[in-house]
Short mmCIF file of C-alpha atoms and ligand atoms in Angstrom, two decimals:
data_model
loop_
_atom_site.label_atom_id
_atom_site.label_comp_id
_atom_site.label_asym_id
_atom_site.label_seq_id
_atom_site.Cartn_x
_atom_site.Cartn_y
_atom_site.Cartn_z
CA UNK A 1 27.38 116.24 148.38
CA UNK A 2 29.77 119.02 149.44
CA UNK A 3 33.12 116.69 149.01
CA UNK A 4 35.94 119.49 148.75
CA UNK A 5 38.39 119.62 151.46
CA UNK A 6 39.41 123.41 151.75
CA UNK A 7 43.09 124.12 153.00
CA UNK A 8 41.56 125.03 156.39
CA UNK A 9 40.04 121.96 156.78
CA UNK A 10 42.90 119.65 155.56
CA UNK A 11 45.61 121.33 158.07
CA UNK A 12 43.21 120.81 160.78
CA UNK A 13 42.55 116.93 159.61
CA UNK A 14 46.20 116.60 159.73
CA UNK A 15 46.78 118.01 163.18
CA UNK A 16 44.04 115.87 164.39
CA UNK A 17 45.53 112.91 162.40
CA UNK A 18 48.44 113.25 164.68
CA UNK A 19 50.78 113.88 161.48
CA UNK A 20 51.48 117.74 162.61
CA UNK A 21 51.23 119.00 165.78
CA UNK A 22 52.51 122.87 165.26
CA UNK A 23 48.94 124.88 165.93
CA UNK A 24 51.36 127.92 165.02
CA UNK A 25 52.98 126.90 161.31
CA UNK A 26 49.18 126.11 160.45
CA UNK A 27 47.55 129.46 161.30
CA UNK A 28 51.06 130.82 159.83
CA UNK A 29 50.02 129.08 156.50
CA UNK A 30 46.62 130.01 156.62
CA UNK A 31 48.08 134.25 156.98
CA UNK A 32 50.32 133.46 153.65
CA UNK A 33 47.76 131.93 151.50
CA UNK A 34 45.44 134.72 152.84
CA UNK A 35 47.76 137.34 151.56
CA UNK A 36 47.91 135.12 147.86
CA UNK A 37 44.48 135.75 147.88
CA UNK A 38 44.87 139.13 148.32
CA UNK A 39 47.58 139.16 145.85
CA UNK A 40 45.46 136.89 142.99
CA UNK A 41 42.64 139.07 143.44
CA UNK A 42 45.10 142.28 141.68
CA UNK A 43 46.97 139.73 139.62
CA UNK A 44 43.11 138.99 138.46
CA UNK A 45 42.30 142.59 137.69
CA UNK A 46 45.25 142.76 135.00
CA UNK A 47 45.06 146.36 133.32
CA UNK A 48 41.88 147.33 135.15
CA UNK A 49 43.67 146.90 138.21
CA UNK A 50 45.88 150.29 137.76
CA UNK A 51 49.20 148.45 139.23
CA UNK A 52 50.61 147.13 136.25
CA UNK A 53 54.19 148.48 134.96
CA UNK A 54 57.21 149.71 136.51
CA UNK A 55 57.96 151.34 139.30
CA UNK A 56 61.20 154.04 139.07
CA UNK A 57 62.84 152.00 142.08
CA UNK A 58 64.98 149.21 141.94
CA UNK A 59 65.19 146.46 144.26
CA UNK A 60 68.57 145.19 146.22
CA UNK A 61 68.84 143.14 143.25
CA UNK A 62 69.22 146.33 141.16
CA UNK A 63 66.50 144.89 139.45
CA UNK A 64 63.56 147.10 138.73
CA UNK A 65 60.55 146.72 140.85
CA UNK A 66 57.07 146.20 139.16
CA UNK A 67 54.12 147.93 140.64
CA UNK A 68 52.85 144.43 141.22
CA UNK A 69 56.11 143.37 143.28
CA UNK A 70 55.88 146.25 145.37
CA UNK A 71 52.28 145.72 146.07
CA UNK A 72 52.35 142.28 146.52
CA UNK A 73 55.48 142.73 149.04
CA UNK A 74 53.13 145.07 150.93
CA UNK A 75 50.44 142.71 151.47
CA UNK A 76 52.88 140.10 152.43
CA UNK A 77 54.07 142.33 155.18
CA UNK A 78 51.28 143.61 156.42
CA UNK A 79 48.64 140.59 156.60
CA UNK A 80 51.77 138.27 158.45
CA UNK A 81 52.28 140.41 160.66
CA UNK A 82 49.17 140.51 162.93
CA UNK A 83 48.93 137.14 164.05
CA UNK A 84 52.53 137.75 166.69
CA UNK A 85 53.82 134.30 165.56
CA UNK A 86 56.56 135.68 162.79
CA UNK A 87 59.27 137.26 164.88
CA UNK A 88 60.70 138.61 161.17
CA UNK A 89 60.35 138.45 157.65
CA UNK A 90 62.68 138.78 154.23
CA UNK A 91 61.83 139.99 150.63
CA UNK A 92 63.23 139.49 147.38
CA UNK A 93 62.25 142.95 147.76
CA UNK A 94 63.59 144.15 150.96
CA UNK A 95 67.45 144.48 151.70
CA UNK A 96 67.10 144.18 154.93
CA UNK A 97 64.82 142.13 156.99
CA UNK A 98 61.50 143.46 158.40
CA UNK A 99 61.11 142.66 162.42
CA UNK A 100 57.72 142.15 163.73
CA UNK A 101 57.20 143.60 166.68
CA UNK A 102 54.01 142.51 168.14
CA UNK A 103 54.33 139.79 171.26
CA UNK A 104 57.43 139.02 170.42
CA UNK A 105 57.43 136.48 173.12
CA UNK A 106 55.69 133.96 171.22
CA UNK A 107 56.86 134.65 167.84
CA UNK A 108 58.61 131.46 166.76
CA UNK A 109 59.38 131.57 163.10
CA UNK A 110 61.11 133.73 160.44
CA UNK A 111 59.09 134.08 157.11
CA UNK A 112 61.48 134.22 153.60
CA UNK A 113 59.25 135.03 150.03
CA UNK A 114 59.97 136.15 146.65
CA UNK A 115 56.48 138.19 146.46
CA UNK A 116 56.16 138.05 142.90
CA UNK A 117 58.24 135.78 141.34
CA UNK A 118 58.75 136.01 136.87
CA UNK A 119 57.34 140.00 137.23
CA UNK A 120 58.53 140.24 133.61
CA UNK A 121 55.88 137.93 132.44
CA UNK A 122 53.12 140.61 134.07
CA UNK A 123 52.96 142.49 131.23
CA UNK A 124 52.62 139.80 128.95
CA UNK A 125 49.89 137.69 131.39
CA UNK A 126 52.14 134.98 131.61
CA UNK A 127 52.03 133.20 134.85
CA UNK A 128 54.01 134.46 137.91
CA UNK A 129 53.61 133.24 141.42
CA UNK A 130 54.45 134.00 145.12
CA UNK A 131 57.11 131.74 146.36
CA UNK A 132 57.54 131.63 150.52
CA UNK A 133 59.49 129.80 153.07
CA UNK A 134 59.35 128.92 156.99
CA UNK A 135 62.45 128.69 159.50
CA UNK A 136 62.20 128.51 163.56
CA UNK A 137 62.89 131.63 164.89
CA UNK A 138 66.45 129.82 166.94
CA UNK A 139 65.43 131.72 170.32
CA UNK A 140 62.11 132.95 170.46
CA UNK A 141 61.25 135.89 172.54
CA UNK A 142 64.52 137.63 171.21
CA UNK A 143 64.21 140.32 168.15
CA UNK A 144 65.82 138.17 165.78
CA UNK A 145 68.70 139.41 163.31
CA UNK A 146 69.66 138.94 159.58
CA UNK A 147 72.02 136.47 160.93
CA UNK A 148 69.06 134.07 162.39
CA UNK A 149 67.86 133.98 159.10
CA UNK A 150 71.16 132.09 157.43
CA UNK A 151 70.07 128.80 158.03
CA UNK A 152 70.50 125.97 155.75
CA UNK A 153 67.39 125.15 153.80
CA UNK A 154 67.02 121.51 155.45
CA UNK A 155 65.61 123.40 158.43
CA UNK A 156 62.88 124.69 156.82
CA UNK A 157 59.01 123.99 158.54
CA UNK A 158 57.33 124.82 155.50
CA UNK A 159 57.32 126.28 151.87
CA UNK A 160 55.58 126.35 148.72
CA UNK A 161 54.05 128.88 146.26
CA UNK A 162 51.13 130.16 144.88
CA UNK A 163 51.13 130.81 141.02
CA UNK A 164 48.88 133.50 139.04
CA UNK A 165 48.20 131.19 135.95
CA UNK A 166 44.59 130.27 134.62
CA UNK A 167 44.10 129.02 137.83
CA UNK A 168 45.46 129.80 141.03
CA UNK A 169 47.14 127.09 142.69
CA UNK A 170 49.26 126.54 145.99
CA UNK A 171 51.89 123.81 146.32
CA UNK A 172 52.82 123.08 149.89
CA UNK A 173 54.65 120.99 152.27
CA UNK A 174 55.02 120.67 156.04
CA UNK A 175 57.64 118.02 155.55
CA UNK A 176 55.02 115.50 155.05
CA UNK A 177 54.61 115.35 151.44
CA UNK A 178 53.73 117.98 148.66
CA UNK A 179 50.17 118.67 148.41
CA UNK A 180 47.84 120.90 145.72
CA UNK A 181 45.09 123.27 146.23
CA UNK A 182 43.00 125.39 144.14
CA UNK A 183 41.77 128.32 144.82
CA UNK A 184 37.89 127.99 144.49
CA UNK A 185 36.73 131.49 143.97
CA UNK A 186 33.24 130.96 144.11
CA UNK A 187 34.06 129.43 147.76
CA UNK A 188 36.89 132.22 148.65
CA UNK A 189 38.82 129.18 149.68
CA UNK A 190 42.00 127.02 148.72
CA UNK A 191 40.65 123.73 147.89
CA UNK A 192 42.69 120.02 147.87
CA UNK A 193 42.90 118.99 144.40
CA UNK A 194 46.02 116.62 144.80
CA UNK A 195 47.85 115.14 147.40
CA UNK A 196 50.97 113.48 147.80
CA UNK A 197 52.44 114.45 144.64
CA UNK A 198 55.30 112.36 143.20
CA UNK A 199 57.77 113.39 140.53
CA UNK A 200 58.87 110.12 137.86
CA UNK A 201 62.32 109.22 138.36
CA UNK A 202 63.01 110.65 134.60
CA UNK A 203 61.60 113.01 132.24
CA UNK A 204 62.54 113.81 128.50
CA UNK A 205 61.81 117.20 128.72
CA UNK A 206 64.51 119.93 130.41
CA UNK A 207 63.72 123.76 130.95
CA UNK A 208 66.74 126.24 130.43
CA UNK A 209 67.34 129.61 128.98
CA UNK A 210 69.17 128.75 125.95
CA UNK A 211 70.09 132.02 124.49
CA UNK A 212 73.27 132.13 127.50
CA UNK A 213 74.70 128.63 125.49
CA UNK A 214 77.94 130.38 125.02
CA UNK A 215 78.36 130.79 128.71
CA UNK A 216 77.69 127.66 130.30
CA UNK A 217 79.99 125.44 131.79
CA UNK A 218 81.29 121.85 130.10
CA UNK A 219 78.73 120.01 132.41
CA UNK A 220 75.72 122.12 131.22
CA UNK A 221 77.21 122.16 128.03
CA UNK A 222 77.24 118.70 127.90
CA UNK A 223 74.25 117.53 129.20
CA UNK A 224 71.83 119.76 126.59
CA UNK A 225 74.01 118.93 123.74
CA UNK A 226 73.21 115.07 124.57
CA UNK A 227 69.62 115.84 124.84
CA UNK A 228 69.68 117.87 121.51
CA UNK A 229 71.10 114.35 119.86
CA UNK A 230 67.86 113.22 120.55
CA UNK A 231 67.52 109.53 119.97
CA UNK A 232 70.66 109.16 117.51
CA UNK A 233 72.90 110.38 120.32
CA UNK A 234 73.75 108.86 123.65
CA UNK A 235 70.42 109.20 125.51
CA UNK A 236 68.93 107.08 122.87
CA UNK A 237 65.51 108.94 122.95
CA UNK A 238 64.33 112.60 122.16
CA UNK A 239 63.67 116.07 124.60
CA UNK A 240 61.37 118.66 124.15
CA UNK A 241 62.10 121.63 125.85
CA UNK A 242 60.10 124.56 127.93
CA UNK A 243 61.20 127.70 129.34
CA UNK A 244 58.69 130.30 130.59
CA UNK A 245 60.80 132.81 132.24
CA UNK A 246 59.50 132.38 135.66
CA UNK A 247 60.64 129.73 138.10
CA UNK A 248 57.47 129.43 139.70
CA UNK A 249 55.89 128.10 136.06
CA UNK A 250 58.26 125.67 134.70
CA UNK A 251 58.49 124.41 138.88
CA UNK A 252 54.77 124.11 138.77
CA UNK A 253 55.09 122.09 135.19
CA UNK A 254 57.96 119.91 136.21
CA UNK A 255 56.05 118.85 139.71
CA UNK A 256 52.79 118.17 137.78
CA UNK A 257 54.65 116.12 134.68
CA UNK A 258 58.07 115.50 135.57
CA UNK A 259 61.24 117.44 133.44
CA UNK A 260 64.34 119.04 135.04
CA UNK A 261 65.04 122.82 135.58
CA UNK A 262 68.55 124.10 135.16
CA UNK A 263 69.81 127.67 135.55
CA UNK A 264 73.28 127.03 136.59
CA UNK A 265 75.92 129.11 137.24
CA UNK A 266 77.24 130.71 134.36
CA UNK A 267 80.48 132.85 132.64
CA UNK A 268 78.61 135.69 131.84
CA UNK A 269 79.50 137.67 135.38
CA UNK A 270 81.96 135.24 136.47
CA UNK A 271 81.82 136.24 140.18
CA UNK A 272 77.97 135.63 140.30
CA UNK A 273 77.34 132.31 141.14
CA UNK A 274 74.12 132.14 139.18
CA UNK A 275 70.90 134.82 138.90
CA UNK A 276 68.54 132.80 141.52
CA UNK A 277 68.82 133.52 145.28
CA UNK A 278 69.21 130.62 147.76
CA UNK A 279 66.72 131.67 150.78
CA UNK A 280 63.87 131.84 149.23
CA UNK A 281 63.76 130.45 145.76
CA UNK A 282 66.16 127.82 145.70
CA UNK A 283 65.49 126.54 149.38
CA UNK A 284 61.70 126.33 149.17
CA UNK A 285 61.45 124.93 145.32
CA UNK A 286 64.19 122.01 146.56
CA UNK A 287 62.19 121.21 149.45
CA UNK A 288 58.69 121.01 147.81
CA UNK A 289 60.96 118.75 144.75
CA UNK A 290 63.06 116.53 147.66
CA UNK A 291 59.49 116.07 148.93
CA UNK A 292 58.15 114.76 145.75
CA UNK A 293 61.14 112.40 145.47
CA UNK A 294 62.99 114.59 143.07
CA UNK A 295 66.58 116.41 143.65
CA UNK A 296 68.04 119.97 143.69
CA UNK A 297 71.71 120.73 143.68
CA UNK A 298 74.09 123.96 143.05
CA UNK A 299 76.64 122.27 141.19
CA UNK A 300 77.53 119.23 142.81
CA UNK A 301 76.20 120.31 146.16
CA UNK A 302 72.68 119.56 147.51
CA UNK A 303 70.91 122.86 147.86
CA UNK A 304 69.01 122.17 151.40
CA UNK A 305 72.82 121.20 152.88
CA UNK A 306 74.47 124.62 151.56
CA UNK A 307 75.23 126.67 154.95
CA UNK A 308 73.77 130.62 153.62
CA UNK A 309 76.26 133.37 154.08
CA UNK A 310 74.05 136.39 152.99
CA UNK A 311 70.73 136.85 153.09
CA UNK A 312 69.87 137.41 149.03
CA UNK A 313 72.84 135.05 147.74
CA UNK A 314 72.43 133.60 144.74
CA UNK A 315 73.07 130.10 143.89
CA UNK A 316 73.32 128.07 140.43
CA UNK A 317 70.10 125.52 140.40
CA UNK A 318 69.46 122.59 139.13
CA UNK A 319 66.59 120.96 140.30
CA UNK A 320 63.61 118.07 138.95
CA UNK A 321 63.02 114.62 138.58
CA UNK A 322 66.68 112.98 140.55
CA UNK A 323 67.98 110.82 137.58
CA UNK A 324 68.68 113.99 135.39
CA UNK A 325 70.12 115.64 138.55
CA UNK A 326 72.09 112.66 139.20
CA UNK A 327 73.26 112.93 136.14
CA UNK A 328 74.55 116.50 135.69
CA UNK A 329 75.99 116.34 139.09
CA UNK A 330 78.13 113.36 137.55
CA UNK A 331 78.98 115.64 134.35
CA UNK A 332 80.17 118.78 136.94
CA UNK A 333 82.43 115.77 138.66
CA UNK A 334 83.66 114.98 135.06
CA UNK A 335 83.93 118.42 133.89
P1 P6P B 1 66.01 134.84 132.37
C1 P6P B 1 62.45 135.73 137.06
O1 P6P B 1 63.04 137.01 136.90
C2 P6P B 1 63.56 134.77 137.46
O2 P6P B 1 64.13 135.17 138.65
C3 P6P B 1 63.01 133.35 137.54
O3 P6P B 1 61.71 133.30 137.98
C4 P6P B 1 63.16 132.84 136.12
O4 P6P B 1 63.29 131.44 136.03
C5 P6P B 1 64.44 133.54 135.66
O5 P6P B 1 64.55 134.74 136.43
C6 P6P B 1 64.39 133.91 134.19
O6 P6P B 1 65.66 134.45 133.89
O7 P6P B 1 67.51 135.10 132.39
O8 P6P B 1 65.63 133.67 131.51
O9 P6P B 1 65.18 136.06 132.06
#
């Protein structure tokens, strides 16, 4: 018996179910994970595909764009912007944002993504993934402005991500749990594979880029030097460690199994508060963890409270299961 639940069908169950009733966000959802579709099908091709490697541009980051990031950005843009319900969108890849201007009228949210986040693992097939987040447009029927997009990430309607791994899989939440598909490509469809997903309280396992060690703070320092003790030191039990160099992949770990992510703020460029950017990594990955009863904070500040100032500001994150982000929030108190 044909048992799957495609996405389609879920958000539909759901609206009928009484437990969303925003026609709009859905078919918005169903245009994103359209586009990572889209997007998987080139990740797919890898070398055959003719858009791997570097473009000569950078990005407002003054990061260098990938073929892949460009591309992907692209069909971001152009298959959200049919439907006239995204009044304007923002890129990783964009400095500016990109107005919509169909029926503006009835165009009632603001799209964020990172189209391609961990683009240096694309040349070495690691996993990368598509990270995206929702906000109400606050007056519809206006042409909104960058300055409608600094909102704090507790009013987001939706976000998730799709990740390029073996498989490719979307996390999302509406703000009623955190809920798995994967994409079935025999059926062309995202599929439910797991629903309600709930981080443990704790983990032994942390994810950080350890070759900045010399740079981080007393609290960071602190808390990995306890975990290195291992059971002889003051957590009384050993870590393991994981760090894949994208954020989508060691997210997509630590929801499945638990663990804590850290890339905090750092001395290496003292006035950079840290390398990821608020909108739309930091917000959407804290909402999909806060969802799944986990925790994501800057330093000692939650990151959904933290009011944005600019639209690709970085913040220091530290995000995973809440007793290990309890914790290191009590170490930056200490420090
Ligand atoms: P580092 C990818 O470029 C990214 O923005 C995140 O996805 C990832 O977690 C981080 O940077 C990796 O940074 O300094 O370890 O290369």
């Amino acid at each position: 018996m044909h048992t799957q639940t495609t996405l389609s069908q879920y958000l539909s169950e759901q609206q009928q179910a009484g437990n969303l009733n925003d026609p709009g966000l859905l078919a918005v959802i169903e245009d994103i994970t359209r586009a990572c579709k889209v997007i998987s099908e080139r990740v797919d091709r890898g070398a055959l595909g003719g858009v791997l490697g570097t473009t000569d541009n950078q990005n407002v980051q003054g990061e260098t764009q990938a073929k892949l990031d460009v591309l992907s950005n692209e069909i971001l843009l152009a298959m959200n912007e049919r439907s006239g319900l995204i009044a304007a969108m923002a890129s990783e890849e964009m400095e500016g944002i990109h107005p919509c201007n169909k029926d503006q009228h009835k165009a009632a949210y603001l799209l964020l993504f990172d189209p391609l986040d961990g683009s240096s693992n694309i040349e070495v097939n690691n996993s990368i993934g598509t990270i995206f987040s929702v906000l109400p447009h606050p007056e519809p029927g206006r042409v909104p402005t960058e300055q409608d997009f600094l909102q704090p990430g507790t009013n987001q309607l939706a976000a998730g991500y799709v990740i390029y791994g073996p498989a490719t899989i979307l996390m999302l939440t509406l703000g009623q749990g955190v809920h798995c598909f994967t994409l079935s490509r025999s059926v062309g469809e995202f599929v439910l594979t797991r629903e309600n997903i709930r981080l443990p309280e704790t983990t032994s396992e942390y994810a950080i880029n350890s070759s900045y060690q010399r740079f981080w703070e007393p609290a960071i320092q602190r808390y990995i030097e306890e975990c290195l003790q291992g059971e002889d030191g003051p957590r009384g039990r050993n870590f393991n460690m994981r760090w894949v160099g994208a954020m989508v992949a060691d997210s997509h770990r630590i929801l499945w199994r638990g663990g804590v992510f850290l890339y905090p703020r750092d001395r290496r460029q003292p006035p950079k508060p840290g390398k990821l950017r608020l909108m739309y990594e930091a917000n959407p990955m804290c909402l999909l963890f806060e969802q799944a009863g986990g925790a994501g904070t800057n330093d000692t500040r939650r990151i959904l409270d933290i009011q944005p100032e600019k639209l690709h500001q970085r913040v220091g994150l530290i995000m995973g299961c809440k007793e290990e982000v309890e914790r290191i929030v009590r170490y930056y108190k200490e420090q």
